[in-house]
XYZ file of C-alpha atoms in Angstrom:
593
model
C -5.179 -17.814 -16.783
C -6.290 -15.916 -14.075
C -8.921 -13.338 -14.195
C -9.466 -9.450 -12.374
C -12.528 -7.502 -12.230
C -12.289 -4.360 -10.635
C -14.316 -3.920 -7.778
C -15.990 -0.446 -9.050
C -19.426 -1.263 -7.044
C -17.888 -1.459 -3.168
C -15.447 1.656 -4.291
C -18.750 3.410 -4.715
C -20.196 1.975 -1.976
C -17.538 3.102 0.371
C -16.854 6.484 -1.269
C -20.743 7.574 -1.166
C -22.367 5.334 1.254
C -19.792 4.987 3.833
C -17.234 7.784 3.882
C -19.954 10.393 2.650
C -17.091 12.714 0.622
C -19.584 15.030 -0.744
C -20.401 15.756 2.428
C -16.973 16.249 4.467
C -16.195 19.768 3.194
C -12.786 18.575 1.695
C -12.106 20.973 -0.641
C -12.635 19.316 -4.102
C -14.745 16.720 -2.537
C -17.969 18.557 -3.637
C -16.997 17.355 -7.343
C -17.068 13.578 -6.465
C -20.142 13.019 -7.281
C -21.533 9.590 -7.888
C -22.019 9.631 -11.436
C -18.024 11.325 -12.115
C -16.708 9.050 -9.736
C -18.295 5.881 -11.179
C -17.249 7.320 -14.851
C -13.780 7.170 -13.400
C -13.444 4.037 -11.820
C -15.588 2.289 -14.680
C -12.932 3.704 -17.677
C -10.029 2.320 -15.082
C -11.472 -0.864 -14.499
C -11.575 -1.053 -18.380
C -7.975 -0.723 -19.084
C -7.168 -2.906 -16.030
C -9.372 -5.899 -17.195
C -8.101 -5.590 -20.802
C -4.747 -4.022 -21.019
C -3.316 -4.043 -17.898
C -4.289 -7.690 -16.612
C -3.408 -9.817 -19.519
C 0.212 -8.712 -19.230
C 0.701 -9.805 -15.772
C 1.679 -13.229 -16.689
C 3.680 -11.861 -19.385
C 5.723 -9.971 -17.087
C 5.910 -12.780 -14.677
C 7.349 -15.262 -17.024
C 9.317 -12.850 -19.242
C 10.885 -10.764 -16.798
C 13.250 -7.801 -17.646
C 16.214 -8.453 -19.708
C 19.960 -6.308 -19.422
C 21.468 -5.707 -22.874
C 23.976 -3.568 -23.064
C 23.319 -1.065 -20.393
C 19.750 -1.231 -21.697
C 16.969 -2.368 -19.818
C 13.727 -4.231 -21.992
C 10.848 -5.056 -20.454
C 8.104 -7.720 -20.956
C 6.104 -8.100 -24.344
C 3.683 -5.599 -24.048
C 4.717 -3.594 -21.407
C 5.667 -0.577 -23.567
C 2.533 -0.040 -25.191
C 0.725 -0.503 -22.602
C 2.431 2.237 -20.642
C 1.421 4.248 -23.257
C -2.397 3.906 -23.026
C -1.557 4.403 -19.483
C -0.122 7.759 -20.094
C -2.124 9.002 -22.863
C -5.233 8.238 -20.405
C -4.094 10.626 -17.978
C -3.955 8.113 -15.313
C -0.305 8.541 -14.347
C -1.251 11.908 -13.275
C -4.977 11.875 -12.239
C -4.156 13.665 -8.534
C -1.121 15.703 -9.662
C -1.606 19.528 -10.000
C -2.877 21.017 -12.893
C 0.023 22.678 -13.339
C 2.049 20.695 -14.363
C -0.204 18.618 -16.261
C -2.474 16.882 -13.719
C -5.926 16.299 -13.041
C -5.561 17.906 -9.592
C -8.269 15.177 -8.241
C -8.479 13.904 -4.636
C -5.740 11.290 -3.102
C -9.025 9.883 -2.443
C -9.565 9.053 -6.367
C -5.935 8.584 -6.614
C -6.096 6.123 -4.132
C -9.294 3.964 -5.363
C -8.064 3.890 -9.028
C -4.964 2.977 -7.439
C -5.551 -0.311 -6.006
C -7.251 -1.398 -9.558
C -3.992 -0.723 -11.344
C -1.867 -2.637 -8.590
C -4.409 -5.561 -8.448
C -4.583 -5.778 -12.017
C -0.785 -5.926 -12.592
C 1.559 -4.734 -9.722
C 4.800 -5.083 -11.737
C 4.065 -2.762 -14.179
C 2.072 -0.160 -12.108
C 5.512 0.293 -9.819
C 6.447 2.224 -13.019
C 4.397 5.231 -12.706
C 3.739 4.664 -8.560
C 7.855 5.546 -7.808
C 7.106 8.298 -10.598
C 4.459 9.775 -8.724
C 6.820 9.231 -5.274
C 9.914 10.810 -6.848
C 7.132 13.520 -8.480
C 5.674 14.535 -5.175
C 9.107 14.692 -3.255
C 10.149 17.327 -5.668
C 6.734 19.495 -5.157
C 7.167 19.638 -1.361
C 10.891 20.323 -1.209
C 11.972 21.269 -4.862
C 12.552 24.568 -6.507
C 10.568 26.747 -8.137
C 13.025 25.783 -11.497
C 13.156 22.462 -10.197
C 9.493 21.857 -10.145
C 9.178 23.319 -13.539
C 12.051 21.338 -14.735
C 11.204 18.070 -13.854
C 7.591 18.265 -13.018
C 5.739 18.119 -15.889
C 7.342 15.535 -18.103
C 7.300 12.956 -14.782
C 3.720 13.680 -14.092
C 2.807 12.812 -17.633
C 5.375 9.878 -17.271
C 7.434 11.091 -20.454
C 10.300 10.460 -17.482
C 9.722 8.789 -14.777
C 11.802 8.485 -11.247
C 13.185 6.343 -8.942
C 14.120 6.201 -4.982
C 17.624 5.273 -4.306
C 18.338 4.457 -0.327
C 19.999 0.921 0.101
C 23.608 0.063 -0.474
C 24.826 -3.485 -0.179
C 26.098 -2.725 3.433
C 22.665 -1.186 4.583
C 19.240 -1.131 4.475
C 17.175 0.066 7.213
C 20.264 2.233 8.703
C 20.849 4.818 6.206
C 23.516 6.271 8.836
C 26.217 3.724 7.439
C 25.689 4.664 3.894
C 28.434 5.472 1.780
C 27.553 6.750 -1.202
C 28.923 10.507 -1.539
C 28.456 13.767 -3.030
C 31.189 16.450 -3.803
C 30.131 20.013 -4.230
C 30.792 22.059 -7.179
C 31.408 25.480 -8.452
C 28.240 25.820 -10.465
C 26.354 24.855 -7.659
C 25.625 21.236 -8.815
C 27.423 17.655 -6.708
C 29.385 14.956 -8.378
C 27.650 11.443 -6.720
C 29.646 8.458 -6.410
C 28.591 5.070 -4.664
C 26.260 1.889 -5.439
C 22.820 1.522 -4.633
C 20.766 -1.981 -4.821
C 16.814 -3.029 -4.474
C 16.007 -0.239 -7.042
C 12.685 -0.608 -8.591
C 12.280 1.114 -12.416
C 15.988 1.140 -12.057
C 16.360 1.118 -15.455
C 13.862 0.736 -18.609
C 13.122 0.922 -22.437
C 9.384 2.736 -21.373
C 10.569 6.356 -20.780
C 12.783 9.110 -22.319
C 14.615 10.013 -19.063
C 14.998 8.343 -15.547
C 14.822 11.113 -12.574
C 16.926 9.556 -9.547
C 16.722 10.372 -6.121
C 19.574 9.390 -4.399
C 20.573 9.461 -0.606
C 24.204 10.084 -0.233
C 26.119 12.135 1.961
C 28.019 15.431 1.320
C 32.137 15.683 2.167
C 32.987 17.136 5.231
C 29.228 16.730 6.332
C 27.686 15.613 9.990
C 28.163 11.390 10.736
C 25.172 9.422 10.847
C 22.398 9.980 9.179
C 22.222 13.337 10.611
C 24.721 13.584 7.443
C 22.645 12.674 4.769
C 20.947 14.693 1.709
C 18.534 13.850 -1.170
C 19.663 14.765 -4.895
C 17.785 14.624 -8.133
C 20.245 12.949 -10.660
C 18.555 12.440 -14.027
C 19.610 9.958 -16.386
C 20.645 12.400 -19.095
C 21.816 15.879 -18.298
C 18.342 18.203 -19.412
C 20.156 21.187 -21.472
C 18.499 24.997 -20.563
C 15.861 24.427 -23.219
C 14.661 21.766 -21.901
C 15.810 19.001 -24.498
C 17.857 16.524 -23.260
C 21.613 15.958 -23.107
C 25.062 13.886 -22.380
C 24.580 11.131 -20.731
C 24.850 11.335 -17.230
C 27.471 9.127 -14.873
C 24.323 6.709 -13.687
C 24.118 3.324 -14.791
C 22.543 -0.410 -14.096
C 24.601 -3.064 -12.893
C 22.417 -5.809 -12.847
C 18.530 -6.661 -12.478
C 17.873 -8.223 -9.354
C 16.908 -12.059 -9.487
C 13.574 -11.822 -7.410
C 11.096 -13.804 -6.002
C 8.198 -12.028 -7.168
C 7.253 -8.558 -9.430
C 9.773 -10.058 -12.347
C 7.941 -7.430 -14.641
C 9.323 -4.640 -12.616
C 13.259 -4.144 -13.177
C 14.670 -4.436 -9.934
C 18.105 -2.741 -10.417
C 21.564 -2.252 -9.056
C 22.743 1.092 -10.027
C 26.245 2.486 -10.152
C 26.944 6.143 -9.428
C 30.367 7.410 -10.871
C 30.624 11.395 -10.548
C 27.187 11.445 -11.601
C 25.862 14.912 -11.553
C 23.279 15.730 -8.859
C 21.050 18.525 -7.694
C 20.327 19.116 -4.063
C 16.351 18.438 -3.491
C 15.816 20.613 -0.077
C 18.211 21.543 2.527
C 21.852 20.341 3.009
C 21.935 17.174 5.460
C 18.007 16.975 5.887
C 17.854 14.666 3.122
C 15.413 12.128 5.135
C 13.258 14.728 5.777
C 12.792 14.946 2.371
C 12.822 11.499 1.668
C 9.966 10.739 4.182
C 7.456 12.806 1.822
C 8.082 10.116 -1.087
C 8.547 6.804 1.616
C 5.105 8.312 3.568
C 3.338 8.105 0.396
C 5.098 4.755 -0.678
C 4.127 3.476 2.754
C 0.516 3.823 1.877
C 0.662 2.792 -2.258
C 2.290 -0.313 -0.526
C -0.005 -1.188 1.906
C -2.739 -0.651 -1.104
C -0.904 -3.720 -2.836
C -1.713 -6.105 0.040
C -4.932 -5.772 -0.539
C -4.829 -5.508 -3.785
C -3.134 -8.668 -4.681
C -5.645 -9.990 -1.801
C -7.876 -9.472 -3.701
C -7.416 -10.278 -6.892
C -6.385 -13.507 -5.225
C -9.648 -13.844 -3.739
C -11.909 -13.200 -6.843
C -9.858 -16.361 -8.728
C -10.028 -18.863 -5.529
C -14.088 -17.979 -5.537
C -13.961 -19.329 -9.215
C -12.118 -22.055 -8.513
C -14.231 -22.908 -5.129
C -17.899 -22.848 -7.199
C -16.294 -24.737 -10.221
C -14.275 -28.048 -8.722
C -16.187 -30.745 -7.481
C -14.916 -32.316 -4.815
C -16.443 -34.623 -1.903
C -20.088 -33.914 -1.005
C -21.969 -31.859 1.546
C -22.023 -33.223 4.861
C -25.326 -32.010 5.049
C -26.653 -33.875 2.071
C -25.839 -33.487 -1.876
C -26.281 -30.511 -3.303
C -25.241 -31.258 -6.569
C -27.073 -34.492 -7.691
C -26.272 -34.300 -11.178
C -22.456 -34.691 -10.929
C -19.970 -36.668 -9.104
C -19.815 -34.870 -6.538
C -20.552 -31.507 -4.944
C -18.462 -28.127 -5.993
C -15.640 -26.795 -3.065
C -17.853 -24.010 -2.006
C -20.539 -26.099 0.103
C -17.270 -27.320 2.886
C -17.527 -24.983 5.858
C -13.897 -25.017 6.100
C -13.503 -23.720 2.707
C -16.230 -20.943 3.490
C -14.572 -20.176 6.267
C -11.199 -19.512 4.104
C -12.799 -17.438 1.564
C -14.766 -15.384 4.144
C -11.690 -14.470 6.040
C -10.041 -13.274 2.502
C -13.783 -11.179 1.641
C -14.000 -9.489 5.174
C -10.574 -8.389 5.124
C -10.459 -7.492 1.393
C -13.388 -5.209 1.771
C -12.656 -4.149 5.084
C -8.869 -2.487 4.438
C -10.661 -0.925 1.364
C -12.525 0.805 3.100
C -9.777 1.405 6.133
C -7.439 2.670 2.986
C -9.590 4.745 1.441
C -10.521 6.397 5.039
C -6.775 7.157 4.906
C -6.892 9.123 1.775
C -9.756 11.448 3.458
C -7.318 12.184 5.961
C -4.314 12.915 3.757
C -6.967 14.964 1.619
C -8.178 16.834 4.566
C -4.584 17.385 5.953
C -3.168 18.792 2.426
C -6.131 20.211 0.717
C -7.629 21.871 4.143
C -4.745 22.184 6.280
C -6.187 20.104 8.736
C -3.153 19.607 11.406
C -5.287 16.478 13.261
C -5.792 14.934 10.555
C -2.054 15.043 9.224
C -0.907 13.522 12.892
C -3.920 10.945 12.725
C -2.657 9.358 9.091
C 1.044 9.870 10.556
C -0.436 7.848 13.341
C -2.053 5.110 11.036
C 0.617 4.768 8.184
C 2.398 1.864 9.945
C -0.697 0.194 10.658
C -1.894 0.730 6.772
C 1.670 -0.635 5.557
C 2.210 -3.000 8.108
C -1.217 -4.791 8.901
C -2.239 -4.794 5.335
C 0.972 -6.323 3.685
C 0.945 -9.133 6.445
C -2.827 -9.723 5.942
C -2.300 -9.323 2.430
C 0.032 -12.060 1.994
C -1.511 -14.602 4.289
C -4.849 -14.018 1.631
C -2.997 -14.760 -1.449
C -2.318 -17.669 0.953
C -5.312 -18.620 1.554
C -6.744 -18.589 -1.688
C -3.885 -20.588 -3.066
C -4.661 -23.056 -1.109
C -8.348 -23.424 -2.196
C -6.453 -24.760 -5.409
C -5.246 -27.269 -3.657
C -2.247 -28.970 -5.763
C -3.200 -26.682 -8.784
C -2.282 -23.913 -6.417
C 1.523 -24.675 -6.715
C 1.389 -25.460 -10.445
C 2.224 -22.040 -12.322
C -0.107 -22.543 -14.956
C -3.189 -21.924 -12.728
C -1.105 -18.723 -11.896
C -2.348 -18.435 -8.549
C 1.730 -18.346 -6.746
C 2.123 -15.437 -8.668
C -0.061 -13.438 -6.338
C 1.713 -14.933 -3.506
C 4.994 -14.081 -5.112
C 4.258 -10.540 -5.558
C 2.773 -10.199 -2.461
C 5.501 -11.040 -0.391
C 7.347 -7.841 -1.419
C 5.155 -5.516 0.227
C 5.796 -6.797 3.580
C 9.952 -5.897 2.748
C 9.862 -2.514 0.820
C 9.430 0.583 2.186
C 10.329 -0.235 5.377
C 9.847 -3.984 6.498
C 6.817 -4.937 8.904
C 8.875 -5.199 11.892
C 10.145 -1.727 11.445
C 6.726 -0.490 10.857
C 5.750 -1.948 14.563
C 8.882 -0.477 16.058
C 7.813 2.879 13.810
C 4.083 2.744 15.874
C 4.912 1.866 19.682
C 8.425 3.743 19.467
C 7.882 7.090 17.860
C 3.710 7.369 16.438
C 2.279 6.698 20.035
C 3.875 9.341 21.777
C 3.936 11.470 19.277
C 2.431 15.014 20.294
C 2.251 14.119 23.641
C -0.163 10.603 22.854
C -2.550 13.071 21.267
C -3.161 11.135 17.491
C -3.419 8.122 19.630
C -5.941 9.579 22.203
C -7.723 11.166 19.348
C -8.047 7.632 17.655
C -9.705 6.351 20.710
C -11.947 8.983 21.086
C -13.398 8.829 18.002
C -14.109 5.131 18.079
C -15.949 5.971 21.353
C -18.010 8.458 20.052
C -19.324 6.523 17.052
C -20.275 3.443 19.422
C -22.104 5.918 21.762
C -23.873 7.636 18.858
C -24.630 4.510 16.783
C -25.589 2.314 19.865
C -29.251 1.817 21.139
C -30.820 2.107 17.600
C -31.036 -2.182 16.617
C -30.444 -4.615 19.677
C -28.474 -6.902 16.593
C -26.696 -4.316 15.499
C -25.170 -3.218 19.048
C -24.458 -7.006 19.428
C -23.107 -7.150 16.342
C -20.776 -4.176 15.720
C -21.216 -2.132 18.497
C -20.423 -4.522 20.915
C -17.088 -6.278 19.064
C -15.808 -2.987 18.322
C -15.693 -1.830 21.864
C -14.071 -4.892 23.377
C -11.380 -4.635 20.739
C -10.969 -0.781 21.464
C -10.880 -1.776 24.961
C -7.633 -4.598 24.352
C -5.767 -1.892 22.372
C -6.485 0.745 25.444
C -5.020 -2.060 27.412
C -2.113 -2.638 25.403
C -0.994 0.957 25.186
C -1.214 1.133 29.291
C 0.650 -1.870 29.490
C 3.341 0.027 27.183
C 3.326 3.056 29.865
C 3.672 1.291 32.968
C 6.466 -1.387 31.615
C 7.967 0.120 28.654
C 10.238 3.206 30.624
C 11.606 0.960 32.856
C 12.374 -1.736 30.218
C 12.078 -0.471 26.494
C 12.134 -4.352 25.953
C 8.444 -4.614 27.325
C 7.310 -2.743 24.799
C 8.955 -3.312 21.606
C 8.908 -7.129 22.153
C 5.126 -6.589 22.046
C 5.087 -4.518 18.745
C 3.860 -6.709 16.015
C 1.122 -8.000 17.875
C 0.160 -4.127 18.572
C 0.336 -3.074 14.798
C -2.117 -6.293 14.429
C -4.271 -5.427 16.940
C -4.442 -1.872 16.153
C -5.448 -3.257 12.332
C -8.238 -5.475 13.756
C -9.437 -2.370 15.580
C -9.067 -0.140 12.521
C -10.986 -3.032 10.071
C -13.746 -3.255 13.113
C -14.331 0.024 12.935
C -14.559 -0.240 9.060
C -17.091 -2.825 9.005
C -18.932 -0.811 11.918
C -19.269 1.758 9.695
C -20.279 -0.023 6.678
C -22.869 -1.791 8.385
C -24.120 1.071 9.593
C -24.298 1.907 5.913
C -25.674 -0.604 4.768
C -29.149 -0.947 7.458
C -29.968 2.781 6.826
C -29.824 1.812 2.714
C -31.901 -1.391 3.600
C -34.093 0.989 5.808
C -33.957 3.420 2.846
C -35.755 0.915 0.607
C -32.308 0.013 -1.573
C -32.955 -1.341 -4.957
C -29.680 -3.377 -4.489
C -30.684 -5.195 -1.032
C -28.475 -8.509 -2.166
C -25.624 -6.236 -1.681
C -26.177 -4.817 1.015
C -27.101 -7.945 2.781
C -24.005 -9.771 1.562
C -22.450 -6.809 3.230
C -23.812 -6.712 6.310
C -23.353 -10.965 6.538
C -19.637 -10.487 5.724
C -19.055 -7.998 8.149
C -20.545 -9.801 11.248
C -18.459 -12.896 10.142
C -15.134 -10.265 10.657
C -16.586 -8.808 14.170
C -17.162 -12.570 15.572
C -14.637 -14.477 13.572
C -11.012 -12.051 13.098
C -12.107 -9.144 15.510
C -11.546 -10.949 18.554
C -8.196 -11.455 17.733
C -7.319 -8.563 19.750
C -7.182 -10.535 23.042
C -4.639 -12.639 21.407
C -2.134 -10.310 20.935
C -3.045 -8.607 24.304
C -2.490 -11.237 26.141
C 1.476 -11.946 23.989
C 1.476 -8.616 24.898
C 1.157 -8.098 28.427
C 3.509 -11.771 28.722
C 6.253 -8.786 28.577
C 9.736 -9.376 26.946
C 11.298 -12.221 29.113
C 10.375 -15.319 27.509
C 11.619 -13.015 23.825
C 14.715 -12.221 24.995
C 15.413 -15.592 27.194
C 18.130 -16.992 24.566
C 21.515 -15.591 24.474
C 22.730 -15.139 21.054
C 25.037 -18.503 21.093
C 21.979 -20.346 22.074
C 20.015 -19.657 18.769
């Protein structure tokens, strides 16, 4: 069976050495010290090695069952959800308030990607809780927060996002599900929605449902559409719970991947809802949960990455196989172990420099949503609004091609399911769907996030990748050729790209979103250069420093100039697909496919 270890030594790494978060003036940061933060992520990497881990399988073979209306999950599952919740995990950056830890998305974040690495299924329970949780704190109530809030951060109940129907996905405008107003104030919601995750389960008292559905008489399109809370049973005034409300599962979705998760079709009939915000700005509200499930999704490419990664090393050092071109290293055995082939090095470097590269580009994003809601910070709210594509999009296509890659060091065993590597792949694949799929994200970036505020997030991004070349250059001849150098030739492609958008996309919108993929890649390569800039910055002044852990820091530094020579320069690529225009894309008329 595969094994996880969480990766608590490069969280620290980053946190301290890189991002510096005791010393950004966050407020809240000036509590994340070393020692706390290393408490934290050493009691989460605990329960994710030995509770968490050892039930991914489970869930992967056993699946969720339907019986009777009634959801069961995997062997295990329940129990374990309980540890979860009597932790305090399910609520670690939550407000005190209502029964949080009030910590840092930061920590929220790190702890976050342990969880999802360690078993993705199951941690979808409390991440669409925490979605659902934190829709209902921006736009709820005073009574609503106070009515829900508090049992769904502690997970007691736990919530769901309800947007697809069988007719539509990305176009919420042609939804159909409805909502009739009543006298007391409450709707009555009627309509089907599919692709629900936690759907449906055995591991909580009450399911909170957001649904998307549009009020009678109401505007068409989705300029029509409102978000309701719509528990599973009716909560009476004293809090205890009630009837049974009109919400139930149809089916569990047969899936591909994240079997432990049930995947559920859920039929609305007069179900009683409660309006969450205003009347018809329903995707406003919405985008506060899908921004945040944009980001947790993006966290599982690189999560399953690299968990993915850590099994394929094991597997590389172990099987024997052939012998070193450059003369036996192993001549005690048959032959020499995976791990001395170049090309195999060359596999399980990409999958380390991009594992430890969009940790540190994720957890740069969590400063910024930290900064934007904890210090009001307006910049860095349209820099992260900038980035979230890029986050989802880059890191679930990256993601998957990892678990890939590392399948593929198995060789044949890699497609056998008792080595378990295909489930990584399996579960992988999701991210790049959910939450908006990857070509959506790219049309998201070039279409609306680049000219957003005038081009200023954009022009902002650019700056600040100038001013840390011009401030870090000059110091170490190897390290400007190294980092300094790679980093501003990529910069300089993605500059390229977005004048190539200006000057072709107005008179053909074409131009531009035919190049949109390869600009969400390219502006990930940039975004993971400047990452491993950064860190190896980090990592000279702690060699400088006299570091008692040098290996590690020279392992860093090695990995990262492998990225800047080896993936960085990717960026001409895509500059060059991109500047071919849209043409050649759009050639074929439809009867010609």
């Amino acid at each position: 069976m595969p094994r996880y270890t969480a990766p608590t030594k490069d969280l620290q790494f980053i946190i301290h050495g890189v991002l510096k978060a005791t010393e950004t003036g966050i407020p809240g940061y000036d509590e994340l010290e070393s020692d706390f933060t290393g408490a934290v992520l050493e009691e989460a990497g605990k329960i994710c090695t030995d509770v968490l881990h050892p039930l991914n399988v489970v869930g992967d073979k056993e699946g969720c069952t339907l019986e009777n209306g009634v959801v069961r999950t995997p062997t295990g599952f329940k129990a374990a959800f309980d540890q979860v919740k009597e932790g305090g995990w399910t609520g670690l950056d939550m407000p005190e308030q209502y029964g949080g830890q009030n910590m840092p998305a930061l920590m929220g974040t790190a702890v976050g990607e342990l969880f999802s690495a360690s078993n993705q299924a199951f941690t979808m329970y409390q991440g669409l809780t925490h979605g659902a949780a934190s829709a209902i704190l921006a736009h709820g109530t005073d009574e609503q927060k106070d009515k829900y809030l508090p049992n769904m951060v502690s997970c007691e109940w736990t919530g769901t996002m309800n947007l697809t129907e069988p007719h539509c996905g990305t176009d919420l405008g042609l939804m159909r599900t409805k909502a009739a107003p009543q006298d007391d104030g409450s709707y009555k919601i009627s309509g089907q929605k599919i692709f629900i995750s936690s759907g449906e389960h055995d591991m909580a008292d009450n399911i909170i449902h957001l649904v998307l559905a549009k009020i009678e008489g109401g505007p068409e399109g989705i300029k029509g559409v409102s978000l309701f809370i719509v528990p599973k049973f009716n909560i009476n005034e004293d809090g205890s719970l009630g009837a049974r409300n009109g919400v139930a599962v149809g089916s569990i979705e047969e899936k591909m991947g994240i079997h432990g998760n049930s995947t559920c079709v859920m039929n609305y009939d007069e179900a009683t809802g409660y309006l969450l915000g205003d009347e018809h700005k329903g995707m406003r509200a919405m985008f506060t949960m899908m921004n945040e499930a944009r980001l947790g999704v993006g966290m599982q490419g690189l999560a399953q990455a690299d968990a993915a990664y850590q099994n394929a090393v094991d597997y590389a050092k172990d099987r024997l196989q052939g012998r070193a071109v450059t003369g036996t290293e192993n001549p005690g055995g048959p032959a020499d172990p995976l791990i001395v082939h170049p090309d195999i090095r060359r596999s399980l470097m990409d999958q380390k420099s991009f594992t430890e590269g969009a940790r540190a580009f994720l957890l740069w994003g969590a400063t910024m949503i930290d900064d934007a809601h904890r210090s009001g910070d307006k910049d860095a709210d349209g820099l992260v609004s900038l980035l979230t594509p890029v986050i989802k999009g880059f890191l679930t296509d990256q993601g998957y091609d990892m678990t890939v890659k590392a399948q593929q060091i198995y060789g044949g065993h890699g497609y056998i399911e008792e080595w378990g590597m295909s489930q990584y792949t399996r579960d992988a694949r999701i991210a790049m769907i959910y939450e908006g799929a990857n070509g959506v994200q790219a049309l998201d970036l070039v279409g609306r996030k680049l000219a957003q505020d005038g081009g200023k997030h954009v022009m902002a991004f650019f700056d600040l990748v100038k001013t840390f070349c011009k401030e870090n250059a000059g110091q170490d001849d190897a390290y400007d050729a190294e980092f300094i150098e790679p980093l501003k030739a990529s910069s300089k492609d993605l500059q390229a790209a977005g004048m190539y958008f200006m000057q072709n996309g107005m008179k053909n919108p074409n131009h531009a979103l035919a190049g949109s993929n390869d600009f969400m890649h390219m502006f990930g390569h940039v975004c993971l250069g400047l990452m491993w800039a950064r860190m190896g910055k980090a990592s000279r002044e702690a060699l400088a420093n006299g570091a008692s852990d040098a290996a590690f820091h020279e392992t860093k530094l090695t990995t990262g100039r492998y990225y800047m020579a080896r993936q960085l320069p990717a960026t001409a690529l895509h500059l060059t697909r991109i500047q071919s225009g849209a043409d050649t894309v759009m050639g074929l008329d439809a009867a010609q496919f």
